[in-house]
Amino acid sequence: MKKVAKRDNMIVYIDGVLDSAALTSLDRLLQDADFSDGKLTAGTFAKTVKQNAQLTDGNETIQTVRSIIDPALQKNPLFQAVARPQAIRPCLINRYDPGMSYGWHTDNALMGSIGSRIRSDLSFTLFLSDPDTYEGGELVLDTDNGEKPIKLAAGSLLLYPSTFLHRVAEVRSGCRLAAVSWVQSVVRHPHQRTILFELDTVRRSIFQKYGKIEEFDLLSKTHANLLRQWADV
């Protein structure tokens, strides 16, 4: 990994998950896509506060969209190192036009149907719209330090524990497009994931600077043994 993800407690910001070519392709696809009412994928209680449009499994465009996003996630070393995904739900594409928002809610603990069900350890939002093209639309997390509004550059991803209450602020103008999904991690506990990520970051940095020295081997052994102890597989 050439750079360290920007972190705020257990909230992680990863820049450049999608490059400009991928964003251009997605923009072209989504301009002509047929979006459905977002309430169709909301639970009983979330329906009362969800006002957006979604591109979901029933839409013929979604597979093409996922064929661009999924490989980018698989190839991103920071996403893989932080999330340690065992399973990722197929992403949904959300569109918020002026007046749309999504009130306070928490993500379901279990996602999918029997046979393909996962536990939601982490949630992510992959921003697809340039923040200068819309007003409002911040993703707001309810943290121990108060509400935290977040609005990232197109192609950047926010990864956070699914335990957070969160909302999407009302879009006042323009159009906000984003991909959202959920991850079941190999390591269930967020603090353990943080320790593993930090150890991995340090050992890779040592290798880049000094090669395969004794300290690198010791850190690699410790990292592997902790992962062996904590992995939920």
PDB file of C-alpha atoms in Angstrom:
ATOM      1  CA  MET A   1       0.000   0.000   0.000  1.00  0.00           C
ATOM      2  CA  LYS A   2       1.485   3.316  -1.068  1.00  0.00           C
ATOM      3  CA  LYS A   3      -0.610   5.462   1.256  1.00  0.00           C
ATOM      4  CA  VAL A   4      -2.498   5.150   4.514  1.00  0.00           C
ATOM      5  CA  ALA A   5      -6.261   5.548   4.592  1.00  0.00           C
ATOM      6  CA  LYS A   6      -7.473   8.645   6.360  1.00  0.00           C
ATOM      7  CA  ARG A   7      -9.193   7.502   9.537  1.00  0.00           C
ATOM      8  CA  ASP A   8     -11.414   9.101  12.147  1.00  0.00           C
ATOM      9  CA  ASN A   9     -11.826   6.585  14.957  1.00  0.00           C
ATOM     10  CA  MET A  10     -13.364   3.617  13.087  1.00  0.00           C
ATOM     11  CA  ILE A  11     -14.553   5.730  10.134  1.00  0.00           C
ATOM     12  CA  VAL A  12     -12.267   5.310   7.135  1.00  0.00           C
ATOM     13  CA  TYR A  13     -11.960   7.524   4.045  1.00  0.00           C
ATOM     14  CA  ILE A  14     -10.452   5.958   0.922  1.00  0.00           C
ATOM     15  CA  ASP A  15      -9.721   8.235  -2.033  1.00  0.00           C
ATOM     16  CA  GLY A  16      -9.647   7.222  -5.672  1.00  0.00           C
ATOM     17  CA  VAL A  17     -11.439   3.882  -5.534  1.00  0.00           C
ATOM     18  CA  LEU A  18     -12.815   4.712  -8.981  1.00  0.00           C
ATOM     19  CA  ASP A  19     -10.693   6.509 -11.573  1.00  0.00           C
ATOM     20  CA  SER A  20     -11.942   9.137 -14.008  1.00  0.00           C
ATOM     21  CA  ALA A  21     -12.578   6.592 -16.783  1.00  0.00           C
ATOM     22  CA  ALA A  22     -14.769   4.461 -14.507  1.00  0.00           C
ATOM     23  CA  LEU A  23     -16.673   7.526 -13.296  1.00  0.00           C
ATOM     24  CA  THR A  24     -17.282   8.671 -16.872  1.00  0.00           C
ATOM     25  CA  SER A  25     -18.620   5.224 -17.816  1.00  0.00           C
ATOM     26  CA  LEU A  26     -20.901   5.112 -14.790  1.00  0.00           C
ATOM     27  CA  ASP A  27     -22.182   8.630 -15.435  1.00  0.00           C
ATOM     28  CA  ARG A  28     -23.098   7.661 -18.992  1.00  0.00           C
ATOM     29  CA  LEU A  29     -24.864   4.498 -17.816  1.00  0.00           C
ATOM     30  CA  LEU A  30     -26.781   6.174 -15.009  1.00  0.00           C
ATOM     31  CA  GLN A  31     -27.984   9.158 -17.028  1.00  0.00           C
ATOM     32  CA  ASP A  32     -30.288   6.879 -19.029  1.00  0.00           C
ATOM     33  CA  ALA A  33     -31.079   4.322 -16.298  1.00  0.00           C
ATOM     34  CA  ASP A  34     -34.605   3.705 -15.058  1.00  0.00           C
ATOM     35  CA  PHE A  35     -34.610   4.233 -11.282  1.00  0.00           C
ATOM     36  CA  SER A  36     -37.267   2.837  -8.926  1.00  0.00           C
ATOM     37  CA  ASP A  37     -38.688   4.105  -5.663  1.00  0.00           C
ATOM     38  CA  GLY A  38     -36.110   3.511  -2.931  1.00  0.00           C
ATOM     39  CA  LYS A  39     -38.802   2.474  -0.472  1.00  0.00           C
ATOM     40  CA  LEU A  40     -38.991  -0.893  -2.285  1.00  0.00           C
ATOM     41  CA  THR A  41     -35.750  -1.998  -0.625  1.00  0.00           C
ATOM     42  CA  ALA A  42     -36.391  -0.392   2.778  1.00  0.00           C
ATOM     43  CA  GLY A  43     -37.534  -2.185   5.922  1.00  0.00           C
ATOM     44  CA  THR A  44     -40.842  -1.499   7.607  1.00  0.00           C
ATOM     45  CA  PHE A  45     -39.551   1.353   9.740  1.00  0.00           C
ATOM     46  CA  ALA A  46     -37.007   2.824   7.310  1.00  0.00           C
ATOM     47  CA  LYS A  47     -39.723   3.291   4.681  1.00  0.00           C
ATOM     48  CA  THR A  48     -41.152   6.104   6.764  1.00  0.00           C
ATOM     49  CA  VAL A  49     -37.988   8.218   6.373  1.00  0.00           C
ATOM     50  CA  LYS A  50     -36.568   7.063   3.021  1.00  0.00           C
ATOM     51  CA  GLN A  51     -37.066   9.360   0.046  1.00  0.00           C
ATOM     52  CA  ASN A  52     -34.773   8.468  -2.818  1.00  0.00           C
ATOM     53  CA  ALA A  53     -34.579   6.488  -6.044  1.00  0.00           C
ATOM     54  CA  GLN A  54     -32.612   3.281  -6.525  1.00  0.00           C
ATOM     55  CA  LEU A  55     -31.134   1.128  -9.227  1.00  0.00           C
ATOM     56  CA  THR A  56     -31.578  -2.414  -7.911  1.00  0.00           C
ATOM     57  CA  ASP A  57     -31.544  -6.059  -9.017  1.00  0.00           C
ATOM     58  CA  GLY A  58     -34.558  -5.757 -11.295  1.00  0.00           C
ATOM     59  CA  ASN A  59     -32.872  -3.191 -13.525  1.00  0.00           C
ATOM     60  CA  GLU A  60     -30.899  -4.364 -16.560  1.00  0.00           C
ATOM     61  CA  THR A  61     -28.249  -1.665 -16.046  1.00  0.00           C
ATOM     62  CA  ILE A  62     -27.227  -2.771 -12.565  1.00  0.00           C
ATOM     63  CA  GLN A  63     -25.051  -5.697 -13.671  1.00  0.00           C
ATOM     64  CA  THR A  64     -22.996  -3.427 -15.914  1.00  0.00           C
ATOM     65  CA  VAL A  65     -22.638  -0.913 -13.101  1.00  0.00           C
ATOM     66  CA  ARG A  66     -21.534  -3.633 -10.683  1.00  0.00           C
ATOM     67  CA  SER A  67     -19.034  -4.961 -13.232  1.00  0.00           C
ATOM     68  CA  ILE A  68     -17.234  -1.620 -12.926  1.00  0.00           C
ATOM     69  CA  ILE A  69     -17.498  -1.160  -9.154  1.00  0.00           C
ATOM     70  CA  ASP A  70     -16.845  -4.712  -7.904  1.00  0.00           C
ATOM     71  CA  PRO A  71     -13.376  -5.136  -9.489  1.00  0.00           C
ATOM     72  CA  ALA A  72     -12.356  -1.713  -8.190  1.00  0.00           C
ATOM     73  CA  LEU A  73     -13.161  -2.832  -4.646  1.00  0.00           C
ATOM     74  CA  GLN A  74     -11.330  -6.119  -5.115  1.00  0.00           C
ATOM     75  CA  LYS A  75      -8.230  -4.357  -6.426  1.00  0.00           C
ATOM     76  CA  ASN A  76      -8.108  -1.580  -3.830  1.00  0.00           C
ATOM     77  CA  PRO A  77      -5.494  -2.597  -1.234  1.00  0.00           C
ATOM     78  CA  LEU A  78      -6.699  -0.137   1.396  1.00  0.00           C
ATOM     79  CA  PHE A  79     -10.298  -1.321   1.210  1.00  0.00           C
ATOM     80  CA  GLN A  80      -9.174  -4.941   1.440  1.00  0.00           C
ATOM     81  CA  ALA A  81      -6.788  -4.299   4.336  1.00  0.00           C
ATOM     82  CA  VAL A  82      -9.277  -2.284   6.385  1.00  0.00           C
ATOM     83  CA  ALA A  83     -12.452  -4.294   5.724  1.00  0.00           C
ATOM     84  CA  ARG A  84     -10.984  -7.807   5.355  1.00  0.00           C
ATOM     85  CA  PRO A  85     -14.162  -8.820   3.515  1.00  0.00           C
ATOM     86  CA  GLN A  86     -15.491 -12.319   3.735  1.00  0.00           C
ATOM     87  CA  ALA A  87     -18.586 -11.339   1.770  1.00  0.00           C
ATOM     88  CA  ILE A  88     -19.913  -8.137   0.182  1.00  0.00           C
ATOM     89  CA  ARG A  89     -23.554  -7.580  -0.696  1.00  0.00           C
ATOM     90  CA  PRO A  90     -24.257  -6.563  -4.314  1.00  0.00           C
ATOM     91  CA  CYS A  91     -24.205  -2.788  -4.336  1.00  0.00           C
ATOM     92  CA  LEU A  92     -27.253  -0.586  -4.770  1.00  0.00           C
ATOM     93  CA  ILE A  93     -27.137   2.727  -6.613  1.00  0.00           C
ATOM     94  CA  ASN A  94     -28.960   5.586  -4.910  1.00  0.00           C
ATOM     95  CA  ARG A  95     -30.098   8.808  -6.557  1.00  0.00           C
ATOM     96  CA  TYR A  96     -31.210  11.855  -4.608  1.00  0.00           C
ATOM     97  CA  ASP A  97     -32.894  14.654  -6.511  1.00  0.00           C
ATOM     98  CA  PRO A  98     -33.853  18.030  -4.958  1.00  0.00           C
ATOM     99  CA  GLY A  99     -36.092  17.540  -1.930  1.00  0.00           C
ATOM    100  CA  MET A 100     -35.017  13.910  -1.368  1.00  0.00           C
ATOM    101  CA  SER A 101     -33.380  12.675   1.838  1.00  0.00           C
ATOM    102  CA  TYR A 102     -33.074   9.608   4.055  1.00  0.00           C
ATOM    103  CA  GLY A 103     -33.808  10.169   7.738  1.00  0.00           C
ATOM    104  CA  TRP A 104     -32.110   8.573  10.713  1.00  0.00           C
ATOM    105  CA  HIS A 105     -31.891   4.799  10.454  1.00  0.00           C
ATOM    106  CA  THR A 106     -29.653   1.850  11.235  1.00  0.00           C
ATOM    107  CA  ASP A 107     -28.749  -0.874   8.753  1.00  0.00           C
ATOM    108  CA  ASN A 108     -30.144  -4.357   9.231  1.00  0.00           C
ATOM    109  CA  ALA A 109     -27.852  -6.707  11.151  1.00  0.00           C
ATOM    110  CA  LEU A 110     -28.479  -9.479   8.610  1.00  0.00           C
ATOM    111  CA  MET A 111     -28.665  -8.847   4.872  1.00  0.00           C
ATOM    112  CA  GLY A 112     -29.997 -11.065   2.109  1.00  0.00           C
ATOM    113  CA  SER A 113     -32.074 -14.226   2.105  1.00  0.00           C
ATOM    114  CA  ILE A 114     -31.379 -17.673   3.518  1.00  0.00           C
ATOM    115  CA  GLY A 115     -28.490 -19.220   1.635  1.00  0.00           C
ATOM    116  CA  SER A 116     -26.901 -15.874   0.751  1.00  0.00           C
ATOM    117  CA  ARG A 117     -27.313 -14.057   4.049  1.00  0.00           C
ATOM    118  CA  ILE A 118     -24.455 -12.040   5.536  1.00  0.00           C
ATOM    119  CA  ARG A 119     -23.892 -10.207   8.792  1.00  0.00           C
ATOM    120  CA  SER A 120     -23.416  -6.467   8.221  1.00  0.00           C
ATOM    121  CA  ASP A 121     -20.202  -5.533  10.023  1.00  0.00           C
ATOM    122  CA  LEU A 122     -19.344  -2.564   7.801  1.00  0.00           C
ATOM    123  CA  SER A 123     -21.326  -0.229   5.569  1.00  0.00           C
ATOM    124  CA  PHE A 124     -19.885   1.833   2.759  1.00  0.00           C
ATOM    125  CA  THR A 125     -20.896   4.695   0.527  1.00  0.00           C
ATOM    126  CA  LEU A 126     -18.993   5.135  -2.738  1.00  0.00           C
ATOM    127  CA  PHE A 127     -19.626   8.686  -3.951  1.00  0.00           C
ATOM    128  CA  LEU A 128     -20.295   8.960  -7.702  1.00  0.00           C
ATOM    129  CA  SER A 129     -21.185  12.651  -8.087  1.00  0.00           C
ATOM    130  CA  ASP A 130     -18.802  15.586  -7.993  1.00  0.00           C
ATOM    131  CA  PRO A 131     -19.669  17.404  -4.726  1.00  0.00           C
ATOM    132  CA  ASP A 132     -19.700  20.731  -6.573  1.00  0.00           C
ATOM    133  CA  THR A 133     -22.657  19.562  -8.693  1.00  0.00           C
ATOM    134  CA  TYR A 134     -25.151  19.271  -5.826  1.00  0.00           C
ATOM    135  CA  GLU A 135     -26.028  21.078  -2.609  1.00  0.00           C
ATOM    136  CA  GLY A 136     -26.826  19.208   0.583  1.00  0.00           C
ATOM    137  CA  GLY A 137     -26.849  15.423   0.454  1.00  0.00           C
ATOM    138  CA  GLU A 138     -24.222  14.900   3.150  1.00  0.00           C
ATOM    139  CA  LEU A 139     -24.012  11.472   4.744  1.00  0.00           C
ATOM    140  CA  VAL A 140     -24.401  12.216   8.457  1.00  0.00           C
ATOM    141  CA  LEU A 141     -23.126   9.748  11.072  1.00  0.00           C
ATOM    142  CA  ASP A 142     -24.247   9.848  14.698  1.00  0.00           C
ATOM    143  CA  THR A 143     -20.897   9.469  16.485  1.00  0.00           C
ATOM    144  CA  ASP A 144     -19.854   9.703  20.131  1.00  0.00           C
ATOM    145  CA  ASN A 145     -18.666  13.234  19.327  1.00  0.00           C
ATOM    146  CA  GLY A 146     -21.948  14.312  17.769  1.00  0.00           C
ATOM    147  CA  GLU A 147     -23.282  14.401  14.240  1.00  0.00           C
ATOM    148  CA  LYS A 148     -20.608  14.127  11.559  1.00  0.00           C
ATOM    149  CA  PRO A 149     -21.601  15.289   8.034  1.00  0.00           C
ATOM    150  CA  ILE A 150     -19.489  13.785   5.241  1.00  0.00           C
ATOM    151  CA  LYS A 151     -19.361  14.620   1.533  1.00  0.00           C
ATOM    152  CA  LEU A 152     -16.505  13.150  -0.483  1.00  0.00           C
ATOM    153  CA  ALA A 153     -15.123  13.579  -3.984  1.00  0.00           C
ATOM    154  CA  ALA A 154     -16.513  11.422  -6.766  1.00  0.00           C
ATOM    155  CA  GLY A 155     -14.761   8.057  -6.735  1.00  0.00           C
ATOM    156  CA  SER A 156     -13.994   8.183  -2.999  1.00  0.00           C
ATOM    157  CA  LEU A 157     -15.406   5.761  -0.460  1.00  0.00           C
ATOM    158  CA  LEU A 158     -16.508   6.046   3.155  1.00  0.00           C
ATOM    159  CA  LEU A 159     -16.303   2.834   5.199  1.00  0.00           C
ATOM    160  CA  TYR A 160     -17.850   2.730   8.667  1.00  0.00           C
ATOM    161  CA  PRO A 161     -19.252   0.238  11.212  1.00  0.00           C
ATOM    162  CA  SER A 162     -22.836  -0.721  10.438  1.00  0.00           C
ATOM    163  CA  THR A 163     -23.688  -0.063  14.088  1.00  0.00           C
ATOM    164  CA  PHE A 164     -23.877   3.708  13.480  1.00  0.00           C
ATOM    165  CA  LEU A 165     -27.162   5.522  13.185  1.00  0.00           C
ATOM    166  CA  HIS A 166     -26.913   7.606  10.012  1.00  0.00           C
ATOM    167  CA  ARG A 167     -28.907   9.690   7.552  1.00  0.00           C
ATOM    168  CA  VAL A 168     -28.581  11.447   4.205  1.00  0.00           C
ATOM    169  CA  ALA A 169     -29.312  15.162   4.430  1.00  0.00           C
ATOM    170  CA  GLU A 170     -31.826  16.675   2.018  1.00  0.00           C
ATOM    171  CA  VAL A 171     -30.470  17.505  -1.414  1.00  0.00           C
ATOM    172  CA  ARG A 172     -31.262  21.155  -2.096  1.00  0.00           C
ATOM    173  CA  SER A 173     -30.138  21.271  -5.735  1.00  0.00           C
ATOM    174  CA  GLY A 174     -28.475  19.043  -8.308  1.00  0.00           C
ATOM    175  CA  CYS A 175     -28.335  15.253  -8.184  1.00  0.00           C
ATOM    176  CA  ARG A 176     -26.459  13.031  -5.715  1.00  0.00           C
ATOM    177  CA  LEU A 177     -25.483   9.560  -6.980  1.00  0.00           C
ATOM    178  CA  ALA A 178     -23.787   6.981  -4.779  1.00  0.00           C
ATOM    179  CA  ALA A 179     -23.235   3.243  -4.511  1.00  0.00           C
ATOM    180  CA  VAL A 180     -23.928   1.638  -1.138  1.00  0.00           C
ATOM    181  CA  SER A 181     -23.330  -1.828   0.220  1.00  0.00           C
ATOM    182  CA  TRP A 182     -22.433  -3.896   3.285  1.00  0.00           C
ATOM    183  CA  VAL A 183     -19.507  -6.101   4.237  1.00  0.00           C
ATOM    184  CA  GLN A 184     -19.220  -9.155   6.444  1.00  0.00           C
ATOM    185  CA  SER A 185     -15.635  -9.095   7.627  1.00  0.00           C
ATOM    186  CA  VAL A 186     -13.412 -12.055   8.396  1.00  0.00           C
ATOM    187  CA  VAL A 187     -12.744 -10.201  11.662  1.00  0.00           C
ATOM    188  CA  ARG A 188     -15.980  -9.318  13.417  1.00  0.00           C
ATOM    189  CA  HIS A 189     -14.702  -6.872  16.059  1.00  0.00           C
ATOM    190  CA  PRO A 190     -13.864  -3.348  14.799  1.00  0.00           C
ATOM    191  CA  HIS A 191     -11.024  -2.772  17.279  1.00  0.00           C
ATOM    192  CA  GLN A 192      -9.355  -6.010  16.202  1.00  0.00           C
ATOM    193  CA  ARG A 193      -9.656  -4.958  12.548  1.00  0.00           C
ATOM    194  CA  THR A 194      -7.987  -1.660  13.455  1.00  0.00           C
ATOM    195  CA  ILE A 195      -5.080  -3.399  15.185  1.00  0.00           C
ATOM    196  CA  LEU A 196      -4.559  -5.712  12.213  1.00  0.00           C
ATOM    197  CA  PHE A 197      -4.662  -2.813   9.761  1.00  0.00           C
ATOM    198  CA  GLU A 198      -2.126  -0.798  11.733  1.00  0.00           C
ATOM    199  CA  LEU A 199       0.231  -3.768  12.061  1.00  0.00           C
ATOM    200  CA  ASP A 200      -0.093  -4.462   8.353  1.00  0.00           C
ATOM    201  CA  THR A 201       0.625  -0.809   7.534  1.00  0.00           C
ATOM    202  CA  VAL A 202       3.774  -0.770   9.670  1.00  0.00           C
ATOM    203  CA  ARG A 203       5.173  -4.061   8.373  1.00  0.00           C
ATOM    204  CA  ARG A 204       4.625  -3.014   4.746  1.00  0.00           C
ATOM    205  CA  SER A 205       6.334   0.311   5.436  1.00  0.00           C
ATOM    206  CA  ILE A 206       9.317  -1.484   6.960  1.00  0.00           C
ATOM    207  CA  PHE A 207       9.532  -3.805   3.957  1.00  0.00           C
ATOM    208  CA  GLN A 208       9.468  -0.874   1.524  1.00  0.00           C
ATOM    209  CA  LYS A 209      12.234   0.949   3.386  1.00  0.00           C
ATOM    210  CA  TYR A 210      14.505  -1.892   4.521  1.00  0.00           C
ATOM    211  CA  GLY A 211      13.418  -5.081   2.791  1.00  0.00           C
ATOM    212  CA  LYS A 212      12.775  -8.398   4.513  1.00  0.00           C
ATOM    213  CA  ILE A 213      14.622  -7.741   7.747  1.00  0.00           C
ATOM    214  CA  GLU A 214      14.176  -9.416  11.134  1.00  0.00           C
ATOM    215  CA  GLU A 215      11.716  -6.787  12.363  1.00  0.00           C
ATOM    216  CA  PHE A 216       9.535  -7.314   9.295  1.00  0.00           C
ATOM    217  CA  ASP A 217       9.450 -11.063   9.920  1.00  0.00           C
ATOM    218  CA  LEU A 218       8.532 -10.577  13.583  1.00  0.00           C
ATOM    219  CA  LEU A 219       5.674  -8.205  12.720  1.00  0.00           C
ATOM    220  CA  SER A 220       4.494 -10.558   9.989  1.00  0.00           C
ATOM    221  CA  LYS A 221       4.400 -13.440  12.460  1.00  0.00           C
ATOM    222  CA  THR A 222       2.461 -11.365  15.005  1.00  0.00           C
ATOM    223  CA  HIS A 223       0.028 -10.148  12.334  1.00  0.00           C
ATOM    224  CA  ALA A 224      -0.603 -13.684  11.073  1.00  0.00           C
ATOM    225  CA  ASN A 225      -1.055 -15.104  14.564  1.00  0.00           C
ATOM    226  CA  LEU A 226      -3.542 -12.422  15.564  1.00  0.00           C
ATOM    227  CA  LEU A 227      -5.490 -12.926  12.355  1.00  0.00           C
ATOM    228  CA  ARG A 228      -5.473 -16.679  12.998  1.00  0.00           C
ATOM    229  CA  GLN A 229      -6.834 -16.058  16.509  1.00  0.00           C
ATOM    230  CA  TRP A 230      -9.492 -13.498  15.536  1.00  0.00           C
ATOM    231  CA  ALA A 231     -10.673 -14.713  12.136  1.00  0.00           C
ATOM    232  CA  ASP A 232     -14.331 -15.744  12.111  1.00  0.00           C
ATOM    233  CA  VAL A 233     -14.357 -18.312   9.288  1.00  0.00           C
TER     234      VAL A 233
END
